[in-house]
mmCIF file of C-alpha atoms in Angstrom:
data_model
loop_
_atom_site.group_PDB
_atom_site.id
_atom_site.type_symbol
_atom_site.label_atom_id
_atom_site.label_comp_id
_atom_site.label_asym_id
_atom_site.label_seq_id
_atom_site.Cartn_x
_atom_site.Cartn_y
_atom_site.Cartn_z
ATOM 1 C CA MET T 1 -19.992 -108.621 32.774
ATOM 2 C CA PRO T 2 -20.504 -105.903 35.334
ATOM 3 C CA PRO T 3 -21.700 -102.392 34.115
ATOM 4 C CA LYS T 4 -19.202 -100.202 32.559
ATOM 5 C CA VAL T 5 -17.789 -97.375 34.630
ATOM 6 C CA LYS T 6 -15.755 -94.224 34.024
ATOM 7 C CA SER T 7 -11.998 -94.169 34.728
ATOM 8 C CA GLY T 8 -10.299 -91.307 36.250
ATOM 9 C CA GLY T 9 -6.972 -91.682 34.664
ATOM 10 C CA LYS T 10 -4.536 -93.706 32.595
ATOM 11 C CA GLY T 11 -3.801 -96.430 35.204
ATOM 12 C CA ARG T 12 -0.965 -96.748 37.356
ATOM 13 C CA ALA T 13 2.495 -97.879 36.524
ATOM 14 C CA PRO T 14 3.686 -101.245 38.074
ATOM 15 C CA ALA T 15 5.701 -100.800 41.250
ATOM 16 C CA LYS T 16 9.561 -101.294 40.714
ATOM 17 C CA ARG T 17 11.178 -104.069 42.335
ATOM 18 C CA LYS T 18 14.791 -104.680 43.420
ATOM 19 C CA LEU T 19 16.561 -107.214 41.371
ATOM 20 C CA PRO T 20 18.984 -109.587 43.088
ATOM 21 C CA GLU T 21 22.650 -109.475 42.444
ATOM 22 C CA GLU T 22 23.836 -112.425 40.167
ATOM 23 C CA PHE T 23 25.099 -115.372 42.089
ATOM 24 C CA PRO T 24 28.257 -117.195 40.636
ATOM 25 C CA PRO T 25 27.937 -120.844 39.502
ATOM 26 C CA GLY T 26 28.454 -123.249 42.190
ATOM 27 C CA GLU T 27 26.644 -121.089 44.978
ATOM 28 C CA VAL T 28 25.019 -123.491 47.333
ATOM 29 C CA LEU T 29 21.444 -122.731 48.781
ATOM 30 C CA THR T 30 19.937 -124.693 51.762
ATOM 31 C CA ASP T 31 16.204 -124.999 51.916
ATOM 32 C CA THR T 32 13.815 -125.315 54.857
ATOM 33 C CA LEU T 33 14.355 -129.018 54.924
ATOM 34 C CA LYS T 34 18.108 -128.718 55.100
ATOM 35 C CA ARG T 35 18.580 -129.996 51.462
ATOM 36 C CA SER T 36 21.424 -128.424 49.668
ATOM 37 C CA TRP T 37 21.077 -127.112 46.054
ATOM 38 C CA LYS T 38 23.938 -125.892 43.665
ATOM 39 C CA LEU T 39 23.279 -123.175 41.210
ATOM 40 C CA GLY T 40 24.383 -123.274 37.502
ATOM 41 C CA ARG T 41 24.262 -120.237 35.115
ATOM 42 C CA PRO T 42 21.210 -117.838 35.260
ATOM 43 C CA VAL T 43 18.726 -118.732 32.306
ATOM 44 C CA GLY T 44 16.275 -116.110 32.808
ATOM 45 C CA GLN T 45 15.057 -112.934 34.599
ATOM 46 C CA GLY T 46 11.473 -111.879 35.598
ATOM 47 C CA GLY T 47 9.994 -108.953 37.378
ATOM 48 C CA PHE T 48 10.748 -110.558 40.648
ATOM 49 C CA GLY T 49 14.469 -111.655 40.129
ATOM 50 C CA LEU T 50 16.688 -114.140 38.485
ATOM 51 C CA ILE T 51 16.204 -117.862 37.418
ATOM 52 C CA TYR T 52 19.109 -120.246 37.589
ATOM 53 C CA LEU T 53 19.787 -123.951 36.299
ATOM 54 C CA ALA T 54 20.222 -126.004 39.458
ATOM 55 C CA ASP T 55 20.886 -129.576 40.739
ATOM 56 C CA GLU T 56 21.132 -131.127 44.130
ATOM 57 C CA ASN T 57 24.348 -130.389 45.641
ATOM 58 C CA SER T 58 27.481 -132.465 44.651
ATOM 59 C CA ALA T 59 30.959 -132.394 43.592
ATOM 60 C CA ARG T 60 30.239 -131.899 39.977
ATOM 61 C CA ALA T 61 29.346 -128.522 38.410
ATOM 62 C CA VAL T 62 25.622 -127.892 37.247
ATOM 63 C CA GLY T 63 25.567 -128.436 33.478
ATOM 64 C CA THR T 64 23.071 -127.689 30.664
ATOM 65 C CA ASP T 65 21.156 -130.952 31.481
ATOM 66 C CA ALA T 66 20.199 -129.603 35.011
ATOM 67 C CA PRO T 67 16.912 -131.099 35.981
ATOM 68 C CA TYR T 68 15.799 -128.103 38.231
ATOM 69 C CA VAL T 69 15.689 -124.342 38.154
ATOM 70 C CA ILE T 70 15.734 -121.982 40.989
ATOM 71 C CA LYS T 71 13.905 -118.604 41.329
ATOM 72 C CA VAL T 72 15.648 -116.022 43.340
ATOM 73 C CA GLU T 73 14.477 -112.772 44.624
ATOM 74 C CA PRO T 74 15.170 -110.229 47.352
ATOM 75 C CA SER T 75 13.152 -111.284 50.408
ATOM 76 C CA GLU T 76 11.415 -107.759 50.457
ATOM 77 C CA ASN T 77 9.892 -108.523 47.042
ATOM 78 C CA GLY T 78 6.366 -109.954 46.890
ATOM 79 C CA PRO T 79 5.615 -112.170 43.822
ATOM 80 C CA LEU T 80 7.861 -115.128 44.690
ATOM 81 C CA PHE T 81 6.210 -115.145 48.275
ATOM 82 C CA SER T 82 2.811 -115.306 46.525
ATOM 83 C CA GLU T 83 4.011 -117.937 43.954
ATOM 84 C CA LEU T 84 5.489 -119.921 46.828
ATOM 85 C CA LYS T 85 2.104 -120.249 48.642
ATOM 86 C CA PHE T 86 0.489 -121.703 45.534
ATOM 87 C CA TYR T 87 3.229 -124.183 44.892
ATOM 88 C CA MET T 88 3.439 -125.387 48.584
ATOM 89 C CA ARG T 89 -0.290 -125.870 48.569
ATOM 90 C CA ALA T 90 -0.814 -127.332 45.125
ATOM 91 C CA ALA T 91 2.338 -128.367 43.470
ATOM 92 C CA LYS T 92 4.236 -130.852 45.672
ATOM 93 C CA PRO T 93 5.381 -133.865 43.808
ATOM 94 C CA GLU T 94 3.356 -136.347 46.029
ATOM 95 C CA LEU T 95 0.181 -134.240 45.577
ATOM 96 C CA ILE T 96 0.524 -134.114 41.764
ATOM 97 C CA ASN T 97 1.219 -137.718 41.491
ATOM 98 C CA THR T 98 -1.824 -138.714 43.501
ATOM 99 C CA TRP T 99 -3.934 -136.380 41.528
ATOM 100 C CA ILE T 100 -2.842 -137.751 38.241
ATOM 101 C CA LYS T 101 -3.458 -141.407 39.527
ATOM 102 C CA SER T 102 -6.895 -140.576 41.086
ATOM 103 C CA HIS T 103 -8.223 -138.701 38.041
ATOM 104 C CA LYS T 104 -6.514 -141.257 35.641
ATOM 105 C CA LEU T 105 -4.679 -138.583 33.829
ATOM 106 C CA LYS T 106 -1.434 -139.071 31.721
ATOM 107 C CA HIS T 107 -0.027 -135.692 32.628
ATOM 108 C CA LEU T 108 -0.835 -132.697 34.509
ATOM 109 C CA GLY T 109 0.926 -129.382 33.369
ATOM 110 C CA VAL T 110 1.950 -127.910 36.559
ATOM 111 C CA PRO T 111 5.631 -127.903 37.560
ATOM 112 C CA ARG T 112 6.427 -129.731 40.697
ATOM 113 C CA TYR T 113 7.739 -127.830 43.664
ATOM 114 C CA TRP T 114 10.877 -129.278 45.385
ATOM 115 C CA GLY T 115 11.811 -126.934 48.083
ATOM 116 C CA SER T 116 12.275 -123.252 49.300
ATOM 117 C CA GLY T 117 14.044 -121.062 51.772
ATOM 118 C CA LEU T 118 16.012 -117.883 52.621
ATOM 119 C CA HIS T 119 19.696 -117.403 51.531
ATOM 120 C CA GLU T 120 22.084 -114.715 52.968
ATOM 121 C CA LYS T 121 24.928 -113.172 50.814
ATOM 122 C CA GLY T 122 26.706 -109.957 51.261
ATOM 123 C CA GLY T 123 24.517 -108.903 54.221
ATOM 124 C CA LYS T 124 21.350 -109.355 52.055
ATOM 125 C CA ARG T 125 18.546 -111.864 52.352
ATOM 126 C CA TYR T 126 16.984 -113.568 49.342
ATOM 127 C CA ARG T 127 14.069 -115.923 48.857
ATOM 128 C CA PHE T 128 14.302 -118.985 46.632
ATOM 129 C CA MET T 129 12.322 -121.712 45.300
ATOM 130 C CA VAL T 130 13.087 -124.916 43.402
ATOM 131 C CA ILE T 131 10.836 -126.250 40.735
ATOM 132 C CA ASP T 132 11.102 -128.478 37.682
ATOM 133 C CA ARG T 133 13.068 -127.221 34.675
ATOM 134 C CA LEU T 134 10.981 -126.953 31.664
ATOM 135 C CA GLY T 135 11.651 -126.410 27.846
ATOM 136 C CA THR T 136 10.757 -123.924 25.314
ATOM 137 C CA ASP T 137 8.574 -120.930 26.053
ATOM 138 C CA LEU T 138 5.278 -121.118 24.201
ATOM 139 C CA GLN T 139 5.695 -117.404 23.059
ATOM 140 C CA LYS T 140 9.091 -118.215 21.364
ATOM 141 C CA LYS T 141 7.178 -120.886 19.421
ATOM 142 C CA PHE T 142 4.549 -118.401 18.433
ATOM 143 C CA GLU T 143 7.244 -116.034 17.100
ATOM 144 C CA GLU T 144 8.866 -118.867 15.312
ATOM 145 C CA CYS T 145 5.613 -119.755 13.684
ATOM 146 C CA GLY T 146 5.248 -116.344 12.187
ATOM 147 C CA ARG T 147 2.974 -115.156 15.100
ATOM 148 C CA LYS T 148 0.127 -117.657 13.952
ATOM 149 C CA PHE T 149 -0.653 -121.213 15.190
ATOM 150 C CA PRO T 150 -2.693 -123.775 13.187
ATOM 151 C CA ARG T 151 -6.237 -124.051 14.367
ATOM 152 C CA LYS T 152 -5.892 -127.663 15.368
ATOM 153 C CA LEU T 153 -2.903 -126.675 17.700
ATOM 154 C CA VAL T 154 -4.676 -123.695 19.193
ATOM 155 C CA LEU T 155 -7.808 -125.886 20.089
ATOM 156 C CA GLN T 156 -5.567 -128.525 21.610
ATOM 157 C CA LEU T 157 -3.819 -125.810 23.706
ATOM 158 C CA GLY T 158 -7.153 -124.397 24.685
ATOM 159 C CA LEU T 159 -8.264 -127.907 25.968
ATOM 160 C CA ARG T 160 -5.101 -128.640 27.791
ATOM 161 C CA LEU T 161 -4.998 -125.190 29.637
ATOM 162 C CA LEU T 162 -8.640 -125.456 30.447
ATOM 163 C CA ASN T 163 -7.765 -129.030 31.990
ATOM 164 C CA ILE T 164 -4.648 -127.616 33.836
ATOM 165 C CA PHE T 165 -6.047 -124.512 35.567
ATOM 166 C CA ILE T 166 -9.767 -125.056 35.741
ATOM 167 C CA ILE T 167 -10.877 -128.808 35.590
ATOM 168 C CA SER T 168 -8.070 -130.639 37.181
ATOM 169 C CA LEU T 169 -6.423 -128.655 39.918
ATOM 170 C CA LEU T 170 -6.425 -124.810 40.331
ATOM 171 C CA HIS T 171 -10.047 -124.090 40.805
ATOM 172 C CA LYS T 172 -10.408 -127.324 42.849
ATOM 173 C CA ILE T 173 -8.465 -125.580 45.522
ATOM 174 C CA ASN T 174 -9.898 -122.214 44.860
ATOM 175 C CA TYR T 175 -6.913 -120.737 43.047
ATOM 176 C CA LEU T 176 -6.800 -118.296 40.055
ATOM 177 C CA ILE T 177 -4.011 -117.586 37.731
ATOM 178 C CA GLN T 178 -5.567 -114.201 36.823
ATOM 179 C CA PRO T 179 -4.055 -111.792 35.963
ATOM 180 C CA VAL T 180 -0.835 -113.733 34.907
ATOM 181 C CA LYS T 181 -0.191 -113.784 31.351
ATOM 182 C CA VAL T 182 -1.085 -117.338 29.818
ATOM 183 C CA ARG T 183 2.085 -118.666 28.827
ATOM 184 C CA SER T 184 2.842 -122.347 28.595
ATOM 185 C CA ARG T 185 5.963 -124.295 28.041
ATOM 186 C CA HIS T 186 6.781 -127.495 26.309
ATOM 187 C CA TRP T 187 9.810 -129.645 26.058
ATOM 188 C CA PRO T 188 11.980 -129.168 22.945
ATOM 189 C CA PRO T 189 12.076 -131.719 20.135
ATOM 190 C CA GLY T 190 13.972 -134.919 20.969
ATOM 191 C CA VAL T 191 13.013 -135.015 24.651
ATOM 192 C CA GLU T 192 10.483 -137.423 25.991
ATOM 193 C CA HIS T 193 7.757 -134.931 26.992
ATOM 194 C CA VAL T 194 7.718 -132.835 23.629
ATOM 195 C CA ASN T 195 3.845 -132.884 23.526
ATOM 196 C CA HIS T 196 3.574 -131.841 27.133
ATOM 197 C CA VAL T 197 2.326 -128.184 27.909
ATOM 198 C CA TYR T 198 2.667 -126.416 31.376
ATOM 199 C CA LEU T 199 1.118 -123.505 32.806
ATOM 200 C CA VAL T 200 3.985 -121.368 34.530
ATOM 201 C CA ASP T 201 4.399 -118.156 36.645
ATOM 202 C CA TYR T 202 1.948 -118.056 39.519
ATOM 203 C CA GLY T 203 3.378 -114.774 41.163
ATOM 204 C CA LEU T 204 -0.083 -113.026 40.944
ATOM 205 C CA SER T 205 -2.291 -116.039 41.618
ATOM 206 C CA TYR T 206 -4.412 -116.191 44.698
ATOM 207 C CA ARG T 207 -7.318 -117.977 46.329
ATOM 208 C CA TYR T 208 -10.482 -116.629 45.007
ATOM 209 C CA ALA T 209 -12.738 -118.248 47.682
ATOM 210 C CA PRO T 210 -10.789 -118.816 51.031
ATOM 211 C CA ASP T 211 -13.076 -120.773 53.347
ATOM 212 C CA SER T 212 -15.325 -121.471 50.305
ATOM 213 C CA VAL T 213 -16.446 -117.778 50.555
ATOM 214 C CA GLN T 214 -16.123 -115.746 47.360
ATOM 215 C CA LYS T 215 -15.649 -112.036 47.518
ATOM 216 C CA ASP T 216 -18.430 -109.610 46.258
ATOM 217 C CA TYR T 217 -17.745 -107.733 43.115
ATOM 218 C CA LYS T 218 -16.026 -104.290 44.116
ATOM 219 C CA GLU T 219 -13.888 -102.273 41.900
ATOM 220 C CA ASP T 220 -10.744 -100.752 43.503
ATOM 221 C CA PRO T 221 -8.877 -97.843 41.579
ATOM 222 C CA LYS T 222 -5.606 -98.782 43.125
ATOM 223 C CA ARG T 223 -5.781 -102.145 41.425
ATOM 224 C CA CYS T 224 -6.718 -101.152 37.888
ATOM 225 C CA HIS T 225 -5.173 -102.890 34.974
ATOM 226 C CA ASP T 226 -3.130 -105.492 36.923
ATOM 227 C CA GLY T 227 -1.510 -107.998 34.718
ATOM 228 C CA THR T 228 -0.111 -108.325 31.204
ATOM 229 C CA ILE T 229 -2.163 -105.615 29.547
ATOM 230 C CA GLU T 230 -3.174 -107.432 26.211
ATOM 231 C CA PHE T 231 -4.544 -110.319 27.904
ATOM 232 C CA THR T 232 -5.695 -109.281 31.320
ATOM 233 C CA SER T 233 -9.581 -109.582 31.971
ATOM 234 C CA ILE T 234 -12.018 -106.598 32.144
ATOM 235 C CA ASP T 235 -12.484 -107.277 35.737
ATOM 236 C CA ALA T 236 -8.960 -106.752 36.378
ATOM 237 C CA HIS T 237 -9.009 -103.612 34.186
ATOM 238 C CA LYS T 238 -11.579 -102.240 36.554
ATOM 239 C CA GLY T 239 -9.821 -103.222 39.760
ATOM 240 C CA ALA T 240 -12.048 -105.940 40.785
ATOM 241 C CA ALA T 241 -10.880 -109.142 42.288
ATOM 242 C CA SER T 242 -10.703 -111.845 39.839
ATOM 243 C CA CYS T 243 -13.193 -114.778 39.413
ATOM 244 C CA ARG T 244 -13.404 -117.830 37.546
ATOM 245 C CA ARG T 245 -14.702 -116.118 34.314
ATOM 246 C CA SER T 246 -11.573 -113.966 34.364
ATOM 247 C CA ASP T 247 -9.248 -116.908 33.571
ATOM 248 C CA LEU T 248 -11.508 -118.103 30.873
ATOM 249 C CA GLU T 249 -11.652 -114.557 29.499
ATOM 250 C CA ILE T 250 -7.763 -114.561 29.333
ATOM 251 C CA LEU T 251 -7.622 -118.095 27.598
ATOM 252 C CA GLY T 252 -10.205 -116.595 25.013
ATOM 253 C CA TYR T 253 -7.933 -113.612 24.172
ATOM 254 C CA CYS T 254 -4.982 -116.117 23.911
ATOM 255 C CA MET T 255 -6.680 -118.302 21.563
ATOM 256 C CA VAL T 256 -7.676 -115.442 19.289
ATOM 257 C CA GLN T 257 -4.269 -114.030 19.143
ATOM 258 C CA TRP T 258 -2.646 -117.540 18.486
ATOM 259 C CA LEU T 259 -5.084 -117.792 15.464
ATOM 260 C CA CYS T 260 -4.998 -114.238 14.014
ATOM 261 C CA GLY T 261 -1.695 -113.129 15.095
ATOM 262 C CA ARG T 262 -2.608 -109.933 16.885
ATOM 263 C CA LEU T 263 -5.491 -108.570 18.945
ATOM 264 C CA PRO T 264 -7.247 -105.399 17.904
ATOM 265 C CA TRP T 265 -6.035 -103.230 20.984
ATOM 266 C CA GLU T 266 -2.372 -104.232 20.598
ATOM 267 C CA ASP T 267 -1.717 -100.913 18.650
ATOM 268 C CA LYS T 268 -1.948 -98.953 21.967
ATOM 269 C CA LEU T 269 -0.812 -101.193 24.802
ATOM 270 C CA GLN T 270 0.638 -98.003 26.536
ATOM 271 C CA ASP T 271 -2.911 -96.793 27.108
ATOM 272 C CA PRO T 272 -4.655 -99.227 29.369
ATOM 273 C CA ILE T 273 -8.002 -97.228 29.313
ATOM 274 C CA TYR T 274 -8.064 -97.673 25.590
ATOM 275 C CA VAL T 275 -7.234 -101.441 25.941
ATOM 276 C CA ARG T 276 -10.048 -101.892 28.569
ATOM 277 C CA ASP T 277 -12.592 -100.048 26.558
ATOM 278 C CA SER T 278 -11.492 -102.167 23.399
ATOM 279 C CA LYS T 279 -12.224 -105.291 25.269
ATOM 280 C CA ILE T 280 -15.589 -103.964 26.648
ATOM 281 C CA ARG T 281 -16.701 -103.251 23.120
ATOM 282 C CA SER T 282 -15.440 -106.435 21.770
ATOM 283 C CA LEU T 283 -17.373 -108.642 24.288
ATOM 284 C CA GLU T 284 -20.414 -106.508 23.757
ATOM 285 C CA ASN T 285 -20.393 -107.221 20.022
ATOM 286 C CA LEU T 286 -18.343 -110.622 19.614
ATOM 287 C CA SER T 287 -19.545 -110.830 15.950
ATOM 288 C CA GLU T 288 -17.938 -107.683 15.070
ATOM 289 C CA PHE T 289 -14.778 -108.523 17.222
ATOM 290 C CA MET T 290 -14.347 -111.871 15.288
ATOM 291 C CA ASN T 291 -14.884 -109.976 12.025
ATOM 292 C CA LYS T 292 -11.865 -107.612 12.920
ATOM 293 C CA CYS T 293 -9.676 -110.514 13.514
ATOM 294 C CA PHE T 294 -10.580 -113.097 10.870
ATOM 295 C CA SER T 295 -11.541 -113.137 7.243
ATOM 296 C CA PRO T 296 -15.063 -114.864 6.689
ATOM 297 C CA LYS T 297 -13.460 -118.158 5.535
ATOM 298 C CA ASP T 298 -10.944 -118.259 8.460
ATOM 299 C CA LYS T 299 -13.438 -117.313 11.262
ATOM 300 C CA PRO T 300 -13.420 -120.069 13.957
ATOM 301 C CA ASP T 301 -17.057 -120.425 15.105
ATOM 302 C CA GLU T 302 -16.038 -122.368 18.287
ATOM 303 C CA ILE T 303 -13.955 -119.442 19.436
ATOM 304 C CA GLN T 304 -16.782 -117.026 19.287
ATOM 305 C CA LYS T 305 -19.146 -119.610 20.909
ATOM 306 C CA PHE T 306 -16.458 -120.085 23.706
ATOM 307 C CA MET T 307 -16.181 -116.286 24.485
ATOM 308 C CA GLU T 308 -20.097 -116.077 24.277
ATOM 309 C CA GLU T 309 -20.247 -118.590 27.110
ATOM 310 C CA VAL T 310 -17.742 -116.761 29.177
ATOM 311 C CA LYS T 311 -19.414 -113.374 28.532
ATOM 312 C CA SER T 312 -22.671 -114.843 29.999
ATOM 313 C CA LEU T 313 -21.105 -115.951 33.189
ATOM 314 C CA GLY T 314 -22.107 -113.989 36.320
ATOM 315 C CA TYR T 315 -19.160 -112.770 38.730
ATOM 316 C CA LYS T 316 -19.758 -115.623 41.257
ATOM 317 C CA GLU T 317 -21.080 -118.122 38.862
ATOM 318 C CA LYS T 318 -19.452 -121.560 38.280
ATOM 319 C CA PRO T 319 -18.590 -121.962 34.526
ATOM 320 C CA LYS T 320 -19.844 -124.942 32.753
ATOM 321 C CA TYR T 321 -16.445 -126.635 32.093
ATOM 322 C CA GLU T 322 -17.644 -129.574 30.355
ATOM 323 C CA ALA T 323 -19.617 -127.556 27.882
ATOM 324 C CA LEU T 324 -16.604 -125.226 27.260
ATOM 325 C CA ALA T 325 -14.455 -128.272 26.578
ATOM 326 C CA CYS T 326 -17.198 -129.667 24.191
ATOM 327 C CA ILE T 327 -17.199 -126.275 22.276
ATOM 328 C CA LEU T 328 -13.490 -126.821 21.481
ATOM 329 C CA LYS T 329 -13.813 -130.401 20.643
ATOM 330 C CA THR T 330 -16.592 -129.513 18.225
ATOM 331 C CA GLY T 331 -14.188 -127.025 16.616
ATOM 332 C CA LEU T 332 -11.737 -129.963 16.021
ATOM 333 C CA LYS T 333 -14.398 -132.022 14.417
ATOM 334 C CA ALA T 334 -15.185 -128.987 12.193
ATOM 335 C CA ILE T 335 -11.740 -129.065 10.484
ATOM 336 C CA ARG T 336 -11.809 -133.027 10.520
ATOM 337 C CA ALA T 337 -9.198 -133.250 13.352
ATOM 338 C CA LYS T 338 -9.076 -134.762 16.851
ATOM 339 C CA ASP T 339 -6.695 -134.222 19.829
ATOM 340 C CA ASP T 340 -4.288 -137.151 19.103
ATOM 341 C CA GLY T 341 -1.913 -135.892 21.777
ATOM 342 C CA LYS T 342 0.528 -134.505 19.221
ATOM 343 C CA LEU T 343 1.327 -130.745 19.393
ATOM 344 C CA GLU T 344 2.701 -129.694 15.818
ATOM 345 C CA PHE T 345 4.292 -126.340 16.055
ATOM 346 C CA THR T 346 4.404 -125.566 12.321
ATOM 347 C CA PRO T 347 3.165 -122.165 10.683
ATOM 348 C CA PRO T 348 -0.286 -122.482 9.352
ATOM 349 C CA THR T 349 -0.606 -122.084 5.466
ATOM 350 C CA GLY T 350 0.240 -118.542 4.458
ATOM 351 C CA ALA T 351 2.106 -117.485 7.561
ATOM 352 C CA VAL T 352 5.509 -115.967 7.248
ATOM 353 C CA SER T 353 8.449 -116.716 9.676
ATOM 354 C CA PRO T 354 9.874 -113.835 11.604
ATOM 355 C CA ALA T 355 12.928 -113.995 9.433
ATOM 356 C CA LYS T 356 10.877 -113.012 6.359
ATOM 357 C CA VAL T 357 9.002 -110.269 8.005
ATOM 358 C CA ARG T 358 10.382 -106.724 7.326
#
C-alpha cells in the first residue's frame, strides 16, 4: 500500500441530492428507442432517487410479478448518469449473452440493461433506466442469519463476486466498482435462479484505465472517504483514484464481516479518520487483525492469505486472479466442501437470529 499520510480533518459529508417526486402507478415513460414502459409501485429508494416495479406498456396494471425495475432520479443528479454509462457499455442483453457463450459460463451476475431516457413531469426533468428485477438483498439475508454466514457460503460468494467483477467482465473493459458497497442479490426461494448472485449499484463505478492508460497514484483531499465507510478501500479513504486492488480489498472486508459478524472499526463509523487508520493498521498486521475478528479455532487461514495477496499488490499491478480464486477454493477443501452451485443461507452453528438478539 502507499505510505501513510496525515489527514487534516474528519472528512467531508456526502453532497445532498434531490429526490424525485413519487410517480403514481401507471405512469408511462418512453426511452430513447421509443419503447414505452409502465411503472408499478415503488420498491426502493437510494441516494439518487426511487426504484419502481415496471413492465412493458400494456393495458394491464403492473403487478408484483413485474420482470423489470426502473430507477428514476432528477436529471441534475449524477449517480444514475454514471451508472448508465456502465450499463450501456457492459450490460446490454446481447453483450451479456455473447460473453456467457464465449466463456462457457452458466451465469454472469450483472443485471441486464433494457433502456433509458428522460421524462418530464410537472415542469421537471427526470432521468430513468430500465434493468432486470432481482430478488432478495444479500444484506437482508445476512441479518436473517444472525449477521453470520457459514464459511462455505462466504467462500462461494467470494468466488462468484471475484468472477463477476474481475475475471469475467468488469476489469476486461477497464471498469471498477470501487467504492460501491459490495452488495449482491439472489432470487428468493421457489424461483428458478435461487442460487444466482448479482452485483448491483454501479453509481460510483468508473473506467480506471481509459484508452488502456491507468492514472498515477495521487491523493486528493476533496475525494477522501468516498464510498460506504465500513468497506471502502484505503486508497479511497486517502482520496486516490481506485485501482484493481481497491475492489479486492473491499471484497476481503466483506468476507471477514460475513464470517465474524462485525469489522473492528464498526464502532466508530461516524469518524472516517479512525476507520481509515484502523484499516491501515489491520493490513500492516493481518495476523493481529484476524485474531481480533476470530477465535483460534474459527480463524479462516484462506481469508488471511487472500488479504496478504491483495496487500502485496502495487497501485498499477494486475492481480493474480487465478491465484486468488485458488486460495478460496483451498479454503473450501480445508472444510471438506466444494462449490456445488448451491447457496445455503442458513445461520452457522452458534449464530443467533435477529429476533433473539436484544
